[in-house]
mmCIF file of C-alpha atoms in Angstrom:
data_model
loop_
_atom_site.group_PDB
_atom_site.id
_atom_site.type_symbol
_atom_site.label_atom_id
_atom_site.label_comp_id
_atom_site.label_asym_id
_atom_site.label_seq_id
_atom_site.Cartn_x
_atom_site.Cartn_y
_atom_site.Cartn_z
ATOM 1 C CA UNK A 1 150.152 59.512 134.908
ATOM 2 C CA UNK A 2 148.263 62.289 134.080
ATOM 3 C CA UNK A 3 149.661 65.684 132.499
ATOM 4 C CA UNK A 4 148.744 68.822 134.826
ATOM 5 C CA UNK A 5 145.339 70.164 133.139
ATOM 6 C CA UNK A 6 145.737 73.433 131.337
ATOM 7 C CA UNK A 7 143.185 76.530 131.926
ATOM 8 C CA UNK A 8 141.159 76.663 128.845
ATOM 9 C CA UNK A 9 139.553 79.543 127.389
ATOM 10 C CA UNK A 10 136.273 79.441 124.782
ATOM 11 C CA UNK A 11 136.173 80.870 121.849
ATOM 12 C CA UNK A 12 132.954 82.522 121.979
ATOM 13 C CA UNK A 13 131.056 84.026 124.943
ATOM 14 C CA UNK A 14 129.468 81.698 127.431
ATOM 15 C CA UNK A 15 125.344 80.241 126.378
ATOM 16 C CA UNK A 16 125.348 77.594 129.211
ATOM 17 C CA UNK A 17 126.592 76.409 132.602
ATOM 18 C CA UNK A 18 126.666 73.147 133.914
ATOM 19 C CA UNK A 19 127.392 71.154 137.477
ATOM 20 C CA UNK A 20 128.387 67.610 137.082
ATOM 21 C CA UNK A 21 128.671 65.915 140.556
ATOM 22 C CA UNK A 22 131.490 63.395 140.345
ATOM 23 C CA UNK A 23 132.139 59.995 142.405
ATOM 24 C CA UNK A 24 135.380 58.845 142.526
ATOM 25 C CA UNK A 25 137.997 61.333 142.855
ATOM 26 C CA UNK A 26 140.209 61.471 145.293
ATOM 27 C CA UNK A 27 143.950 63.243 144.484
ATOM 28 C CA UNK A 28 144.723 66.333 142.178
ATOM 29 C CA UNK A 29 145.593 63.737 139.756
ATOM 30 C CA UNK A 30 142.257 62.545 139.570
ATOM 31 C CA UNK A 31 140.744 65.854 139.033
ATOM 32 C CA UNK A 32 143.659 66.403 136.204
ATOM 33 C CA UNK A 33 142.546 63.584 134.543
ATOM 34 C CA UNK A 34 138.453 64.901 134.669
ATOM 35 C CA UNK A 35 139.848 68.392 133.692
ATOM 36 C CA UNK A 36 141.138 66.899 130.405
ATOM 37 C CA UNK A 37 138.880 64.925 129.547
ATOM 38 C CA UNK A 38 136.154 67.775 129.682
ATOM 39 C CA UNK A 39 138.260 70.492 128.176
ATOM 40 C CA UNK A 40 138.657 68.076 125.167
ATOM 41 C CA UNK A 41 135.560 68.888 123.912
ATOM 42 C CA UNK A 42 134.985 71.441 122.052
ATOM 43 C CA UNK A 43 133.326 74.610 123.444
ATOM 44 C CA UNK A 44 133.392 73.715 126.954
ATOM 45 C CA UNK A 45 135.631 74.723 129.415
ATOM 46 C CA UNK A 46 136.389 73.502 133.113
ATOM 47 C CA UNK A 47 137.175 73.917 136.454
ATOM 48 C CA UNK A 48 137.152 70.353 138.543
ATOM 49 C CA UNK A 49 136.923 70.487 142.616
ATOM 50 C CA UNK A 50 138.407 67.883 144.315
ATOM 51 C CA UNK A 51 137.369 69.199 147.771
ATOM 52 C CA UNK A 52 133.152 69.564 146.207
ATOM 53 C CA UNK A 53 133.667 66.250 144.122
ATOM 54 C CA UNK A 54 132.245 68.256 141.488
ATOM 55 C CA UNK A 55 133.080 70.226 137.893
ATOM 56 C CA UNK A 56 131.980 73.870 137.069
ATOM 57 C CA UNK A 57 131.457 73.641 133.032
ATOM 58 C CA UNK A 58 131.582 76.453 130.616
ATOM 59 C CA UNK A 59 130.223 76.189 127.225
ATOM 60 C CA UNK A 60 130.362 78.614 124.110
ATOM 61 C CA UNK A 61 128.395 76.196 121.881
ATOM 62 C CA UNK A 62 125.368 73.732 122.875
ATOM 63 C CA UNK A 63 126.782 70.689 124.051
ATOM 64 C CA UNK A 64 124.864 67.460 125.061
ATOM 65 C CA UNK A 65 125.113 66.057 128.590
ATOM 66 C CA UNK A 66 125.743 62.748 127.626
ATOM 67 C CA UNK A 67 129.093 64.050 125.928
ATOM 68 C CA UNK A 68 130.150 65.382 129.367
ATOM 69 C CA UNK A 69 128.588 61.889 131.302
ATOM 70 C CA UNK A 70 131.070 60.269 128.586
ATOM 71 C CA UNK A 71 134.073 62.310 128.880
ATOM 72 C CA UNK A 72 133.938 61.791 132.640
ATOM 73 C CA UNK A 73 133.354 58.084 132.590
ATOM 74 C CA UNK A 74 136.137 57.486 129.791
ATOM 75 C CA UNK A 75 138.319 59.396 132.585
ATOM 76 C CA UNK A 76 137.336 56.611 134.670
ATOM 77 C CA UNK A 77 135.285 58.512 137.200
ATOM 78 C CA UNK A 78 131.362 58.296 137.936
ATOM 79 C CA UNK A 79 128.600 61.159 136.659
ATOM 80 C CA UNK A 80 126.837 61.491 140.053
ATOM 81 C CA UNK A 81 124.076 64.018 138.436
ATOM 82 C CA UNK A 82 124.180 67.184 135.778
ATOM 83 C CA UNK A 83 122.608 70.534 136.668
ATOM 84 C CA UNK A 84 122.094 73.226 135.068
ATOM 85 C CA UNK A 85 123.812 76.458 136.967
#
């Protein structure tokens, strides 16, 4: 059971955005569960679309795409690609 994800705000103002196209997800639950697992690291904030399949990411800090590939797959869902937006 996953807890309803919370709207997180960054500390600092935004240096990079990201699109990570996501296989797997298929209730609000789902996209709870990526929601967390992105917002928990630090400097990056997001906004998960169940309807696209994909996450909108934030970021205050440089952050590595293999820590957002991770936090995804530890969520149990599949990193489709990364794009820069």
């Amino acid at each position: 059971m996953s807890k309803k994800a919370k709207k997180k705000t960054l500390d600092g103002p935004v240096v990079g955005r990201r699109t990570i196209r996501i296989s797997g997800m298929h209730c609000q639950n789902c996209v709870n569960s990526v929601t967390n697992a992105l917002n928990s690291i630090d400097g990056v904030s997001a906004e998960v679309s169940l309807k696209d399949n994909c996450a909108e990411v934030s970021c205050d800090r440089p952050v590595d795409d293999i820590d957002l590939k991770q936090a995804v797959e530890k969520a149990g869902f599949e990193v489709v690609g990364i794009s820069q937006a």
